[in-house]
Amino acid sequence: MIVPEFISRPRLQLMLSHPYLANAVARLPFVDASQSVWCNTFATDGYHIYFDRTYADSLSEKELSGVLAHELFHCILGHMDRREHRIEKTWNIATDYVINLLLIESGFVLPKGALFDRKYRGMPAEAVYRQLLKLESESDDRNFDVHLYESGAVNRIPVDVTLPSKIARRRLRRQLISEVRNGLQGRLAGLVTEELTKALSKEVHWSLLLANFTSGIRKSDFQLFPPNRKHLWRGFCLPSLGVPGPNHLVIAIDTSGSMDIDLLSRVLGELDQLRMMTECKLTIIECDAEVQKVSEFESWELTTNLFEHWHMSGRGGTSFDPPFRWIEENLFGISKPDAVFYFTDGFGSAHGPAPSIPVVWLVPEHGAKEFPFGSIITVM
């Protein structure tokens, strides 16, 4: 596609005045989306940069250069790929704060009203996002561009657009970030050090961490109970040949009012898939300041679609101790669990000793980062 003159000129000036962006300007395609209904300003999907001619004409030459750099940095920093399950609007605002701070400190001029706050200096987009959640600032709507995502978002990539694979985009980012690092000097380089690191880091999804944890407590010895189910229909009761996972898992759920029911449903669904693969017993303990409800499922019980719309009991304050007391009083002498997964935001009290079984705290991104014992997995 031939880029019109009014875009080509600021692109060339951008390459000359900021050489560390030259390769990004040359490699990332610019697309005229003036005839679309979804692009009234500028937009990016992490690879293409879309523009509306009417809006571009309304900007001064310096503002246009700043907006082009803004879109380039969204692509260079991988913001579309890094969103995961974060709230789209809040994530968009967080990434704009990060980029605009860098651009203004670098001498760029942005359109009037662009999101800018020096309190986010040196913070990666993930940290700014957490701050915005605490401040409930997601209502701020001063973005001058549209961020497009492949799935799970209001603003989706147009169906007629072909996007390079995530691997290809990561490979391109690696090249572009190397030039940005070399081109940014002194304090400007320090301003985005963590952001550049995040752009290249390979995030391990929380579901994979769960799977790795359950495989870590697998049992490989022969045992007669439960028997090998493949031969029961023939009348043969043979020992299990290397049990594929734990025998009994417990999920403790913090039902206090601050918990996200949709995120809980996804976590329960993921854990249940692991349970079905390992054919183990499952106990679910719902608890706020005290145990509210206990649900138990044998290894052969099907729970298909049960967790898609889970309703929590309680919704009061939070204490971490009651589930562990219940486990010790009711399970230790009968079917001691192999591990406890505790879904909580972490804002509660714990006074009891560490249990004698592995504990994994499943914590939303905005939750606490420290617990008295156990491992922590951040879920999004």
Short mmCIF file of C-alpha atoms in Angstrom, two decimals:
data_model
loop_
_atom_site.label_atom_id
_atom_site.label_comp_id
_atom_site.label_asym_id
_atom_site.label_seq_id
_atom_site.Cartn_x
_atom_site.Cartn_y
_atom_site.Cartn_z
CA MET A 1 0.00 0.00 0.00
CA ILE A 2 1.29 3.45 -0.96
CA VAL A 3 1.35 5.76 2.05
CA PRO A 4 0.05 9.26 1.20
CA GLU A 5 2.39 12.24 1.32
CA PHE A 6 0.89 13.75 4.48
CA ILE A 7 1.94 10.59 6.36
CA SER A 8 5.18 9.95 4.48
CA ARG A 9 6.68 13.33 5.39
CA PRO A 10 6.34 12.99 9.22
CA ARG A 11 7.47 9.36 8.95
CA LEU A 12 10.67 10.48 7.25
CA GLN A 13 11.23 13.23 9.79
CA LEU A 14 10.70 10.71 12.57
CA MET A 15 13.38 8.44 11.10
CA LEU A 16 15.84 11.32 10.80
CA SER A 17 15.25 12.94 14.20
CA HIS A 18 14.90 9.68 16.16
CA PRO A 19 17.10 7.09 14.38
CA TYR A 20 16.30 4.40 16.98
CA LEU A 21 12.75 4.36 15.54
CA ALA A 22 13.86 4.21 11.90
CA ASN A 23 13.62 0.44 11.59
CA ALA A 24 10.19 0.39 13.24
CA VAL A 25 8.95 3.09 10.86
CA ALA A 26 10.23 1.10 7.89
CA ARG A 27 9.05 -2.34 9.04
CA LEU A 28 5.58 -1.66 10.44
CA PRO A 29 2.88 -1.15 7.78
CA PHE A 30 0.70 2.00 7.79
CA VAL A 31 -2.89 1.49 6.62
CA ASP A 32 -5.40 4.14 5.53
CA ALA A 33 -8.60 3.31 7.45
CA SER A 34 -10.42 6.54 6.62
CA GLN A 35 -13.38 4.66 5.14
CA SER A 36 -13.86 2.45 8.21
CA VAL A 37 -16.46 3.02 10.93
CA TRP A 38 -14.14 1.99 13.77
CA CYS A 39 -11.13 4.26 13.14
CA ASN A 40 -11.80 7.97 13.63
CA THR A 41 -8.30 8.83 14.84
CA PHE A 42 -5.36 6.39 14.82
CA ALA A 43 -5.29 2.71 15.75
CA THR A 44 -2.95 -0.25 16.03
CA ASP A 45 -3.26 -4.02 16.40
CA GLY A 46 0.35 -4.42 17.51
CA TYR A 47 1.66 -4.62 13.96
CA HIS A 48 -0.36 -2.44 11.57
CA ILE A 49 -0.81 1.28 12.22
CA TYR A 50 -4.15 2.59 10.97
CA PHE A 51 -4.99 6.23 10.40
CA ASP A 52 -7.98 8.41 9.58
CA ARG A 53 -7.04 11.13 7.13
CA THR A 54 -9.50 13.71 8.47
CA TYR A 55 -8.11 13.36 12.00
CA ALA A 56 -4.51 13.38 10.77
CA ASP A 57 -5.18 16.60 8.85
CA SER A 58 -6.43 18.23 12.07
CA LEU A 59 -3.05 17.75 13.79
CA SER A 60 -0.02 19.96 13.56
CA GLU A 61 3.08 18.42 12.03
CA LYS A 62 4.69 18.00 15.46
CA GLU A 63 1.53 16.44 16.92
CA LEU A 64 1.29 14.03 14.00
CA SER A 65 4.90 12.99 14.57
CA GLY A 66 4.10 12.37 18.25
CA VAL A 67 1.01 10.29 17.44
CA LEU A 68 2.97 8.17 14.95
CA ALA A 69 5.65 7.55 17.60
CA HIS A 70 2.90 6.68 20.09
CA GLU A 71 1.53 3.96 17.78
CA LEU A 72 5.02 2.67 17.00
CA PHE A 73 5.77 2.24 20.68
CA HIS A 74 2.56 0.26 21.24
CA CYS A 75 3.92 -2.20 18.66
CA ILE A 76 7.52 -2.15 19.90
CA LEU A 77 6.45 -2.75 23.51
CA GLY A 78 3.99 -5.52 22.63
CA HIS A 79 1.07 -3.96 24.48
CA MET A 80 -1.60 -5.87 22.53
CA ASP A 81 0.04 -9.23 23.30
CA ARG A 82 0.59 -8.38 26.97
CA ARG A 83 -3.01 -7.58 27.88
CA GLU A 84 -3.99 -11.20 28.70
CA HIS A 85 -7.32 -11.11 30.63
CA ARG A 86 -6.90 -7.58 31.95
CA ILE A 87 -9.78 -5.11 31.61
CA GLU A 88 -9.42 -3.72 28.10
CA LYS A 89 -10.16 -0.07 28.79
CA THR A 90 -8.01 0.12 31.92
CA TRP A 91 -5.11 -1.65 30.18
CA ASN A 92 -5.34 0.78 27.25
CA ILE A 93 -5.11 3.73 29.61
CA ALA A 94 -2.15 2.18 31.48
CA THR A 95 -0.18 1.63 28.27
CA ASP A 96 -0.93 5.16 27.07
CA TYR A 97 0.40 6.60 30.34
CA VAL A 98 3.66 4.65 29.90
CA ILE A 99 4.19 5.68 26.28
CA ASN A 100 3.16 9.32 26.67
CA LEU A 101 5.52 9.81 29.60
CA LEU A 102 8.41 8.51 27.50
CA LEU A 103 7.44 10.62 24.48
CA ILE A 104 7.01 13.88 26.38
CA GLU A 105 10.29 13.33 28.23
CA SER A 106 11.88 12.74 24.79
CA GLY A 107 10.63 16.07 23.47
CA PHE A 108 7.66 14.90 21.41
CA VAL A 109 4.48 16.95 21.17
CA LEU A 110 1.17 15.15 21.68
CA PRO A 111 -2.42 16.26 21.01
CA LYS A 112 -4.05 18.34 23.72
CA GLY A 113 -5.40 16.30 26.64
CA ALA A 114 -3.14 13.27 26.11
CA LEU A 115 -2.90 11.05 29.20
CA PHE A 116 0.20 12.05 31.17
CA ASP A 117 1.24 11.75 34.81
CA ARG A 118 4.80 11.75 36.13
CA LYS A 119 3.83 9.62 39.14
CA TYR A 120 4.05 6.61 36.81
CA ARG A 121 7.69 7.32 35.99
CA GLY A 122 9.73 4.12 35.60
CA MET A 123 6.71 1.82 36.00
CA PRO A 124 5.84 -0.86 33.42
CA ALA A 125 2.30 -0.97 32.07
CA GLU A 126 1.40 -3.87 34.40
CA ALA A 127 2.26 -1.80 37.48
CA VAL A 128 0.37 1.25 36.16
CA TYR A 129 -2.63 -1.01 35.52
CA ARG A 130 -2.61 -2.17 39.14
CA GLN A 131 -2.50 1.43 40.33
CA LEU A 132 -5.43 2.36 38.10
CA LEU A 133 -7.48 -0.51 39.51
CA LYS A 134 -6.89 0.79 43.03
CA LEU A 135 -7.77 4.33 42.01
CA GLU A 136 -10.74 3.21 39.92
CA SER A 137 -9.44 5.49 37.16
CA GLU A 138 -10.64 3.33 34.27
CA SER A 139 -13.37 5.88 33.52
CA ASP A 140 -10.76 8.27 32.08
CA ASP A 141 -11.40 8.32 28.33
CA ARG A 142 -8.85 10.68 26.80
CA ASN A 143 -7.22 8.19 24.45
CA PHE A 144 -6.50 9.63 20.98
CA ASP A 145 -6.16 6.18 19.42
CA VAL A 146 -7.86 2.79 19.26
CA HIS A 147 -6.19 -0.41 20.45
CA LEU A 148 -7.23 -3.54 18.55
CA TYR A 149 -7.03 -7.10 19.91
CA GLU A 150 -7.35 -10.58 18.42
CA SER A 151 -9.94 -11.81 20.92
CA GLY A 152 -11.73 -11.07 24.18
CA ALA A 153 -12.08 -7.35 23.55
CA VAL A 154 -14.57 -4.72 22.46
CA ASN A 155 -12.24 -3.42 19.73
CA ARG A 156 -11.35 -6.38 17.54
CA ILE A 157 -8.94 -6.62 14.61
CA PRO A 158 -10.85 -6.37 11.30
CA VAL A 159 -11.65 -9.78 9.82
CA ASP A 160 -9.90 -8.94 6.55
CA VAL A 161 -6.57 -8.17 8.28
CA THR A 162 -3.86 -10.83 8.49
CA LEU A 163 -1.70 -10.48 11.57
CA PRO A 164 1.74 -12.14 11.86
CA SER A 165 1.95 -14.92 14.45
CA LYS A 166 2.84 -14.14 18.06
CA ILE A 167 6.24 -15.74 17.50
CA ALA A 168 6.87 -13.54 14.47
CA ARG A 169 5.75 -10.43 16.37
CA ARG A 170 8.00 -11.31 19.29
CA ARG A 171 10.95 -11.80 16.92
CA LEU A 172 10.32 -8.40 15.34
CA ARG A 173 9.99 -6.75 18.76
CA ARG A 174 13.32 -8.18 19.80
CA GLN A 175 15.01 -6.45 16.86
CA LEU A 176 13.22 -3.15 17.36
CA ILE A 177 13.79 -3.06 21.13
CA SER A 178 17.50 -3.62 20.64
CA GLU A 179 17.64 -0.44 18.57
CA VAL A 180 15.52 1.52 21.04
CA ARG A 181 17.79 0.48 23.91
CA ASN A 182 20.85 1.60 21.99
CA GLY A 183 19.22 4.85 20.89
CA LEU A 184 17.74 6.05 24.17
CA GLN A 185 20.38 7.70 26.30
CA GLY A 186 20.82 8.25 30.05
CA ARG A 187 17.69 8.87 32.09
CA LEU A 188 15.38 8.14 29.14
CA ALA A 189 16.75 4.60 28.92
CA GLY A 190 16.22 4.13 32.65
CA LEU A 191 12.70 5.46 32.33
CA VAL A 192 11.56 2.42 30.34
CA THR A 193 14.05 -0.27 31.37
CA GLU A 194 11.42 -2.43 33.07
CA GLU A 195 8.88 -1.78 30.31
CA LEU A 196 11.33 -2.98 27.66
CA THR A 197 12.09 -6.07 29.73
CA LYS A 198 8.36 -6.84 30.04
CA ALA A 199 7.95 -6.47 26.28
CA LEU A 200 10.42 -9.29 25.71
CA SER A 201 9.64 -11.53 28.67
CA LYS A 202 7.80 -14.72 27.88
CA GLU A 203 4.87 -14.83 30.27
CA VAL A 204 3.95 -18.26 31.62
CA HIS A 205 0.19 -18.47 31.83
CA TRP A 206 -1.19 -19.29 35.26
CA SER A 207 -3.00 -22.39 33.92
CA LEU A 208 0.36 -23.85 32.85
CA LEU A 209 1.76 -23.17 36.32
CA LEU A 210 -1.20 -25.02 37.80
CA ALA A 211 -0.62 -27.97 35.50
CA ASN A 212 3.08 -28.03 36.37
CA PHE A 213 2.27 -27.97 40.07
CA THR A 214 -0.16 -30.88 39.90
CA SER A 215 2.28 -32.90 37.81
CA GLY A 216 4.89 -32.19 40.49
CA ILE A 217 2.86 -34.14 43.07
CA ARG A 218 2.18 -37.11 40.81
CA LYS A 219 2.49 -40.61 42.17
CA SER A 220 4.23 -43.32 40.20
CA ASP A 221 3.90 -46.37 42.42
CA PHE A 222 1.51 -49.28 41.75
CA GLN A 223 -1.57 -49.34 43.92
CA LEU A 224 -4.68 -51.51 44.08
CA PHE A 225 -7.11 -48.71 44.88
CA PRO A 226 -8.31 -47.19 42.75
CA PRO A 227 -7.94 -50.14 40.37
CA ASN A 228 -7.08 -49.90 36.70
CA ARG A 229 -10.43 -48.93 35.16
CA LYS A 230 -9.56 -50.09 31.67
CA HIS A 231 -10.05 -53.73 32.66
CA LEU A 232 -12.87 -53.52 35.22
CA TRP A 233 -15.53 -54.25 32.58
CA ARG A 234 -13.77 -57.56 31.88
CA GLY A 235 -14.00 -58.54 35.54
CA PHE A 236 -10.28 -58.06 36.18
CA CYS A 237 -9.23 -55.99 39.18
CA LEU A 238 -5.66 -54.95 38.35
CA PRO A 239 -3.50 -52.36 40.07
CA SER A 240 -3.23 -48.88 38.63
CA LEU A 241 -0.14 -48.56 36.46
CA GLY A 242 1.40 -45.33 37.64
CA VAL A 243 -1.41 -43.15 38.96
CA PRO A 244 -1.38 -40.02 36.73
CA GLY A 245 -1.69 -37.47 39.52
CA PRO A 246 -2.75 -36.69 43.09
CA ASN A 247 -5.55 -38.63 44.80
CA HIS A 248 -7.26 -35.70 46.51
CA LEU A 249 -7.16 -31.94 45.95
CA VAL A 250 -8.82 -29.23 48.04
CA ILE A 251 -9.88 -25.83 46.71
CA ALA A 252 -10.51 -23.19 49.35
CA ILE A 253 -12.41 -20.16 48.08
CA ASP A 254 -12.35 -16.76 49.74
CA THR A 255 -15.99 -15.69 49.36
CA SER A 256 -15.48 -12.17 50.67
CA GLY A 257 -17.14 -9.38 48.70
CA SER A 258 -13.94 -8.31 46.97
CA MET A 259 -13.56 -11.49 44.90
CA ASP A 260 -14.20 -11.62 41.13
CA ILE A 261 -16.81 -14.29 40.35
CA ASP A 262 -15.91 -14.48 36.64
CA LEU A 263 -12.23 -15.05 37.39
CA LEU A 264 -13.20 -17.65 39.98
CA SER A 265 -15.24 -19.54 37.39
CA ARG A 266 -12.24 -19.69 35.05
CA VAL A 267 -9.94 -20.91 37.83
CA LEU A 268 -12.41 -23.58 38.95
CA GLY A 269 -12.86 -24.75 35.37
CA GLU A 270 -9.09 -25.04 34.89
CA LEU A 271 -8.63 -26.93 38.15
CA ASP A 272 -11.49 -29.24 37.28
CA GLN A 273 -9.87 -30.06 33.94
CA LEU A 274 -6.70 -31.03 35.83
CA ARG A 275 -8.79 -33.10 38.25
CA MET A 276 -10.44 -34.99 35.40
CA MET A 277 -7.07 -35.73 33.82
CA THR A 278 -5.66 -37.07 37.09
CA GLU A 279 -8.93 -38.72 38.24
CA CYS A 280 -8.69 -37.46 41.80
CA LYS A 281 -11.18 -36.53 44.49
CA LEU A 282 -12.05 -32.85 44.86
CA THR A 283 -13.21 -30.92 47.92
CA ILE A 284 -14.31 -27.28 47.64
CA ILE A 285 -14.44 -25.18 50.81
CA GLU A 286 -16.17 -21.80 50.63
CA CYS A 287 -15.12 -19.50 53.42
CA ASP A 288 -15.12 -15.87 54.48
CA ALA A 289 -14.53 -15.37 58.22
CA GLU A 290 -15.71 -18.97 58.73
CA VAL A 291 -16.47 -22.02 56.61
CA GLN A 292 -19.74 -21.42 54.78
CA LYS A 293 -20.10 -24.47 52.57
CA VAL A 294 -18.24 -27.68 51.68
CA SER A 295 -18.78 -29.55 48.41
CA GLU A 296 -17.14 -32.91 47.72
CA PHE A 297 -16.75 -34.72 44.40
CA GLU A 298 -15.48 -38.26 44.00
CA SER A 299 -12.97 -38.99 41.27
CA TRP A 300 -15.61 -40.59 39.03
CA GLU A 301 -18.15 -37.77 39.34
CA LEU A 302 -18.57 -35.58 36.27
CA THR A 303 -18.71 -31.84 36.85
CA THR A 304 -19.10 -30.68 33.25
CA ASN A 305 -20.20 -27.01 33.09
CA LEU A 306 -20.70 -26.95 36.88
CA PHE A 307 -18.19 -24.16 37.40
CA GLU A 308 -19.19 -21.87 34.54
CA HIS A 309 -21.64 -19.96 36.74
CA TRP A 310 -20.50 -20.72 40.27
CA HIS A 311 -22.41 -18.96 43.06
CA MET A 312 -20.45 -18.20 46.21
CA SER A 313 -21.73 -18.52 49.76
CA GLY A 314 -20.85 -15.96 52.41
CA ARG A 315 -19.41 -12.66 51.08
CA GLY A 316 -18.33 -11.41 54.53
CA GLY A 317 -14.85 -10.69 55.94
CA THR A 318 -11.78 -12.86 55.37
CA SER A 319 -9.83 -15.25 57.61
CA PHE A 320 -7.46 -17.83 56.12
CA ASP A 321 -7.47 -20.18 59.12
CA PRO A 322 -10.94 -21.88 59.03
CA PRO A 323 -10.37 -23.97 55.86
CA PHE A 324 -7.12 -25.41 57.21
CA ARG A 325 -8.79 -26.23 60.54
CA TRP A 326 -11.64 -27.94 58.68
CA ILE A 327 -9.19 -29.98 56.61
CA GLU A 328 -7.27 -31.11 59.70
CA GLU A 329 -10.44 -32.02 61.60
CA ASN A 330 -12.28 -33.76 58.76
CA LEU A 331 -9.75 -35.12 56.28
CA PHE A 332 -6.41 -35.88 57.90
CA GLY A 333 -7.56 -39.17 59.40
CA ILE A 334 -9.54 -40.27 56.34
CA SER A 335 -8.23 -38.87 53.05
CA LYS A 336 -5.41 -36.46 53.63
CA PRO A 337 -5.30 -34.17 50.57
CA ASP A 338 -2.23 -33.88 48.39
CA ALA A 339 -2.49 -30.10 48.08
CA VAL A 340 -4.69 -27.09 48.82
CA PHE A 341 -5.41 -24.38 46.24
CA TYR A 342 -6.61 -21.24 48.01
CA PHE A 343 -8.30 -18.66 45.75
CA THR A 344 -8.17 -15.26 47.48
CA ASP A 345 -7.17 -11.64 46.99
CA GLY A 346 -4.93 -12.13 50.02
CA PHE A 347 -6.38 -9.36 52.14
CA GLY A 348 -7.25 -11.25 55.30
CA SER A 349 -5.79 -12.57 58.54
CA ALA A 350 -3.89 -15.79 59.24
CA HIS A 351 -2.86 -16.84 62.75
CA GLY A 352 -2.55 -20.62 62.56
CA PRO A 353 0.63 -22.60 61.79
CA ALA A 354 1.58 -23.67 58.27
CA PRO A 355 -0.22 -26.92 57.31
CA SER A 356 1.71 -30.12 56.61
CA ILE A 357 0.48 -30.24 52.99
CA PRO A 358 1.46 -28.07 50.01
CA VAL A 359 -0.53 -24.84 49.64
CA VAL A 360 -0.85 -22.74 46.48
CA TRP A 361 -2.39 -19.27 46.77
CA LEU A 362 -4.25 -18.32 43.57
CA VAL A 363 -4.27 -14.53 43.62
CA PRO A 364 -5.77 -11.98 41.18
CA GLU A 365 -3.35 -9.46 39.74
CA HIS A 366 -4.45 -6.74 42.15
CA GLY A 367 -4.16 -9.06 45.16
CA ALA A 368 -1.57 -9.37 47.93
CA LYS A 369 1.95 -10.49 47.06
CA GLU A 370 3.02 -12.02 50.38
CA PHE A 371 1.60 -14.93 52.40
CA PRO A 372 2.83 -16.61 55.60
CA PHE A 373 3.48 -19.92 53.77
CA GLY A 374 2.96 -21.72 50.47
CA SER A 375 3.48 -20.79 46.82
CA ILE A 376 1.76 -17.98 44.90
CA ILE A 377 0.33 -18.05 41.37
CA THR A 378 -1.08 -14.82 39.93
CA VAL A 379 -4.19 -15.41 37.84
CA MET A 380 -5.63 -12.94 35.33
#
